[in-house]
mmCIF file of C-alpha atoms in Angstrom:
data_model
loop_
_atom_site.group_PDB
_atom_site.id
_atom_site.type_symbol
_atom_site.label_atom_id
_atom_site.label_comp_id
_atom_site.label_asym_id
_atom_site.label_seq_id
_atom_site.Cartn_x
_atom_site.Cartn_y
_atom_site.Cartn_z
ATOM 1 C CA MET A 1 -1.844 -65.269 13.558
ATOM 2 C CA TYR A 2 -3.907 -66.872 16.309
ATOM 3 C CA GLN A 3 -5.477 -64.501 18.809
ATOM 4 C CA PRO A 4 -6.603 -66.295 21.984
ATOM 5 C CA SER A 5 -10.027 -65.270 23.065
ATOM 6 C CA PHE A 6 -10.878 -63.872 26.454
ATOM 7 C CA GLU A 7 -12.476 -67.171 27.448
ATOM 8 C CA THR A 8 -9.310 -69.130 26.557
ATOM 9 C CA ILE A 9 -7.121 -66.806 28.633
ATOM 10 C CA ALA A 10 -9.569 -66.956 31.540
ATOM 11 C CA LEU A 11 -9.635 -70.753 31.333
ATOM 12 C CA ALA A 12 -5.808 -70.906 31.347
ATOM 13 C CA VAL A 13 -5.654 -68.593 34.382
ATOM 14 C CA LEU A 14 -8.254 -70.749 36.176
ATOM 15 C CA VAL A 15 -6.293 -73.947 35.426
ATOM 16 C CA VAL A 16 -3.120 -72.368 36.883
ATOM 17 C CA CYS A 17 -5.062 -71.257 39.989
ATOM 18 C CA VAL A 18 -6.509 -74.758 40.454
ATOM 19 C CA VAL A 19 -3.019 -76.315 40.203
ATOM 20 C CA VAL A 20 -1.600 -73.818 42.741
ATOM 21 C CA LEU A 21 -4.541 -74.396 45.118
ATOM 22 C CA ALA A 22 -4.151 -78.177 44.791
ATOM 23 C CA ALA A 23 -0.451 -77.914 45.690
ATOM 24 C CA HIS A 24 -1.330 -75.796 48.735
ATOM 25 C CA GLN A 25 -3.985 -78.298 49.760
ATOM 26 C CA VAL A 26 -1.463 -81.146 49.608
ATOM 27 C CA MET A 27 0.983 -79.160 51.794
ATOM 28 C CA LEU A 28 -1.752 -78.294 54.311
ATOM 29 C CA HIS A 29 -2.904 -81.901 54.366
ATOM 30 C CA ARG A 30 0.647 -83.031 55.211
ATOM 31 C CA GLN A 31 0.931 -80.457 58.000
ATOM 32 C CA LEU A 32 -2.447 -81.451 59.445
ATOM 33 C CA ARG A 33 -1.475 -85.100 59.324
ATOM 34 C CA ARG A 34 1.663 -84.216 61.286
ATOM 35 C CA ILE A 35 -0.427 -82.310 63.861
ATOM 36 C CA PHE A 36 -3.199 -84.907 64.079
ATOM 37 C CA GLY A 37 -0.834 -87.851 63.814
ATOM 38 C CA ASN A 38 -1.771 -88.893 67.352
ATOM 39 C CA GLY A 39 -5.289 -89.906 66.286
ATOM 40 C CA ALA A 40 -7.059 -86.639 67.118
ATOM 41 C CA HIS A 41 -9.895 -85.601 64.850
ATOM 42 C CA ASP A 42 -9.904 -81.868 65.494
ATOM 43 C CA VAL A 43 -7.629 -79.103 66.706
ATOM 44 C CA GLY A 44 -8.979 -79.232 70.287
ATOM 45 C CA GLU A 45 -8.176 -82.932 70.621
ATOM 46 C CA ALA A 46 -4.729 -82.384 69.141
ATOM 47 C CA ILE A 47 -3.988 -79.555 71.577
ATOM 48 C CA ASP A 48 -5.235 -81.630 74.531
ATOM 49 C CA ALA A 49 -3.020 -84.527 73.453
ATOM 50 C CA HIS A 50 -0.003 -82.226 73.200
ATOM 51 C CA ILE A 51 -0.747 -80.712 76.632
ATOM 52 C CA ARG A 52 -0.928 -84.208 78.154
ATOM 53 C CA ALA A 53 2.385 -85.103 76.499
ATOM 54 C CA VAL A 54 4.034 -81.912 77.818
ATOM 55 C CA LYS A 55 2.747 -82.605 81.363
ATOM 56 C CA LYS A 56 4.044 -86.167 81.152
ATOM 57 C CA MET A 57 7.451 -84.892 80.013
ATOM 58 C CA GLY A 58 7.390 -82.379 82.889
ATOM 59 C CA ALA A 59 6.950 -85.253 85.349
ATOM 60 C CA VAL A 60 9.811 -87.154 83.696
ATOM 61 C CA ILE A 61 12.067 -84.085 83.855
ATOM 62 C CA LYS A 62 11.188 -83.535 87.533
ATOM 63 C CA LYS A 63 12.069 -87.160 88.336
ATOM 64 C CA GLN A 64 15.360 -86.891 86.422
ATOM 65 C CA HIS A 65 16.188 -83.668 88.275
ATOM 66 C CA GLU A 66 15.620 -85.458 91.616
ATOM 67 C CA GLU A 67 17.830 -88.346 90.478
ATOM 68 C CA ILE A 68 20.600 -85.964 89.364
ATOM 69 C CA THR A 69 20.436 -84.177 92.718
ATOM 70 C CA GLN A 70 20.762 -87.538 94.502
ATOM 71 C CA ILE A 71 23.714 -88.529 92.306
ATOM 72 C CA GLN A 72 25.435 -85.208 93.016
ATOM 73 C CA THR A 73 24.903 -85.730 96.758
ATOM 74 C CA ASN A 74 26.263 -89.277 96.563
ATOM 75 C CA PHE A 75 29.203 -88.106 94.455
ATOM 76 C CA LEU A 76 30.399 -85.831 97.261
ATOM 77 C CA SER A 77 31.164 -88.925 99.359
ATOM 78 C CA ALA A 78 33.059 -90.692 96.545
ATOM 79 C CA VAL A 79 36.847 -90.531 96.339
ATOM 80 C CA GLN A 80 37.584 -87.566 94.088
ATOM 81 C CA LYS A 81 40.915 -86.205 95.208
ATOM 82 C CA VAL A 82 43.978 -88.441 95.113
ATOM 83 C CA HIS A 83 47.644 -87.715 95.463
ATOM 84 C CA MET A 84 50.592 -90.047 95.987
ATOM 85 C CA LEU A 85 54.132 -89.221 97.014
ATOM 86 C CA ARG A 86 56.992 -91.740 96.838
ATOM 87 C CA PHE A 87 59.976 -91.224 99.080
ATOM 88 C CA SER A 88 62.891 -93.018 100.680
ATOM 89 C CA SER A 89 62.639 -94.010 104.350
ATOM 90 C CA PHE A 90 66.400 -93.783 104.821
ATOM 91 C CA GLU A 91 68.498 -90.670 105.257
ATOM 92 C CA GLU A 92 71.235 -92.055 103.021
ATOM 93 C CA GLY A 93 68.861 -92.550 100.068
ATOM 94 C CA GLY A 94 67.135 -95.625 98.781
ATOM 95 C CA ALA A 95 64.875 -96.735 96.033
ATOM 96 C CA HIS A 96 61.915 -94.534 96.957
ATOM 97 C CA GLN A 97 59.899 -97.589 97.903
ATOM 98 C CA SER A 98 57.973 -95.871 100.691
ATOM 99 C CA PHE A 99 54.899 -93.857 99.834
ATOM 100 C CA SER A 100 52.040 -91.776 101.191
ATOM 101 C CA ILE A 101 48.723 -91.583 99.396
ATOM 102 C CA ALA A 102 45.794 -89.321 100.266
ATOM 103 C CA LEU A 103 42.283 -90.375 99.221
ATOM 104 C CA LEU A 104 39.666 -87.638 99.797
ATOM 105 C CA ASP A 105 36.027 -87.111 98.897
ATOM 106 C CA GLY A 106 34.414 -83.840 97.791
ATOM 107 C CA ASN A 107 34.270 -82.617 101.413
ATOM 108 C CA ASP A 108 37.975 -83.392 102.032
ATOM 109 C CA ASN A 109 37.113 -86.418 104.165
ATOM 110 C CA GLY A 110 39.078 -89.618 103.689
ATOM 111 C CA VAL A 111 42.359 -91.212 104.645
ATOM 112 C CA VAL A 112 46.112 -90.842 104.303
ATOM 113 C CA LEU A 113 47.862 -94.191 103.850
ATOM 114 C CA THR A 114 51.586 -94.426 104.395
ATOM 115 C CA SER A 115 53.772 -97.431 103.695
ATOM 116 C CA LEU A 116 57.273 -97.338 105.130
ATOM 117 C CA HIS A 117 59.689 -99.819 103.547
ATOM 118 C CA MET A 118 62.641 -100.415 105.832
ATOM 119 C CA ARG A 119 65.569 -102.803 105.500
ATOM 120 C CA ASP A 120 63.922 -105.673 107.326
ATOM 121 C CA SER A 121 60.202 -104.768 107.486
ATOM 122 C CA VAL A 122 57.317 -102.861 105.980
ATOM 123 C CA ARG A 123 54.878 -100.824 108.015
ATOM 124 C CA LEU A 124 51.524 -99.473 106.881
ATOM 125 C CA TYR A 125 49.777 -96.566 108.596
ATOM 126 C CA ALA A 126 46.248 -95.296 107.933
ATOM 127 C CA LYS A 127 45.222 -91.919 109.325
ATOM 128 C CA PRO A 128 41.649 -90.661 108.904
ATOM 129 C CA VAL A 129 41.047 -87.166 107.567
ATOM 130 C CA GLU A 130 37.973 -85.056 108.319
ATOM 131 C CA ARG A 131 37.407 -81.754 106.519
ATOM 132 C CA GLY A 132 41.008 -81.772 105.342
ATOM 133 C CA VAL A 133 42.558 -82.277 108.793
ATOM 134 C CA SER A 134 43.753 -85.408 110.576
ATOM 135 C CA LYS A 135 43.479 -85.653 114.350
ATOM 136 C CA TYR A 136 46.630 -87.797 114.266
ATOM 137 C CA PRO A 137 50.078 -86.266 113.791
ATOM 138 C CA LEU A 138 51.216 -86.375 110.158
ATOM 139 C CA SER A 139 54.759 -86.700 108.863
ATOM 140 C CA GLN A 140 56.151 -84.148 106.401
ATOM 141 C CA GLU A 141 55.436 -86.514 103.510
ATOM 142 C CA GLU A 142 51.866 -87.097 104.706
ATOM 143 C CA GLU A 143 51.285 -83.347 105.118
ATOM 144 C CA LYS A 144 52.622 -82.696 101.621
ATOM 145 C CA THR A 145 50.497 -85.493 100.128
ATOM 146 C CA LEU A 146 47.364 -84.257 101.915
ATOM 147 C CA ALA A 147 47.958 -80.661 100.795
ATOM 148 C CA HIS A 148 48.355 -81.712 97.139
ATOM 149 C CA ALA A 149 45.227 -83.880 97.290
ATOM 150 C CA LYS A 150 43.139 -81.025 98.734
ATOM 151 C CA GLN A 151 44.259 -78.783 95.857
ATOM 152 C CA THR A 152 43.053 -81.316 93.304
ATOM 153 C CA SER A 153 39.871 -80.033 91.651
ATOM 154 C CA SER A 154 36.869 -82.309 91.918
#
């Protein structure tokens, strides 16, 4: 039976160590390439490049935050709350051809439009609304339409 000598065992252990170290070197080389992928030649340059990139992204984020704030401000003045109510202009009934519609922004400013369809004519009324209240008298239908529109979540 073959008995390996001490030198043979030591050589085998050294070969295994070299293979393990080579594998670790390849992994480290890949990680360093990922870190230095921006052309830096040492850790200091890589860190400086990353700091510059983070500062640049900070400026971009600040600009986007300002734009979002402006959009949110503009959105308050856009029509957000809408409600329409159809009704009949006649006591004896009808085809519910008349209607009131409230169009409000985020601050409850806007207009109530009412169209009254009668037998021989059609009339259209527009009443401005500021902070949820009109300075013009509103009919029951207009009041109801305005109240429903104000309850609409924006």
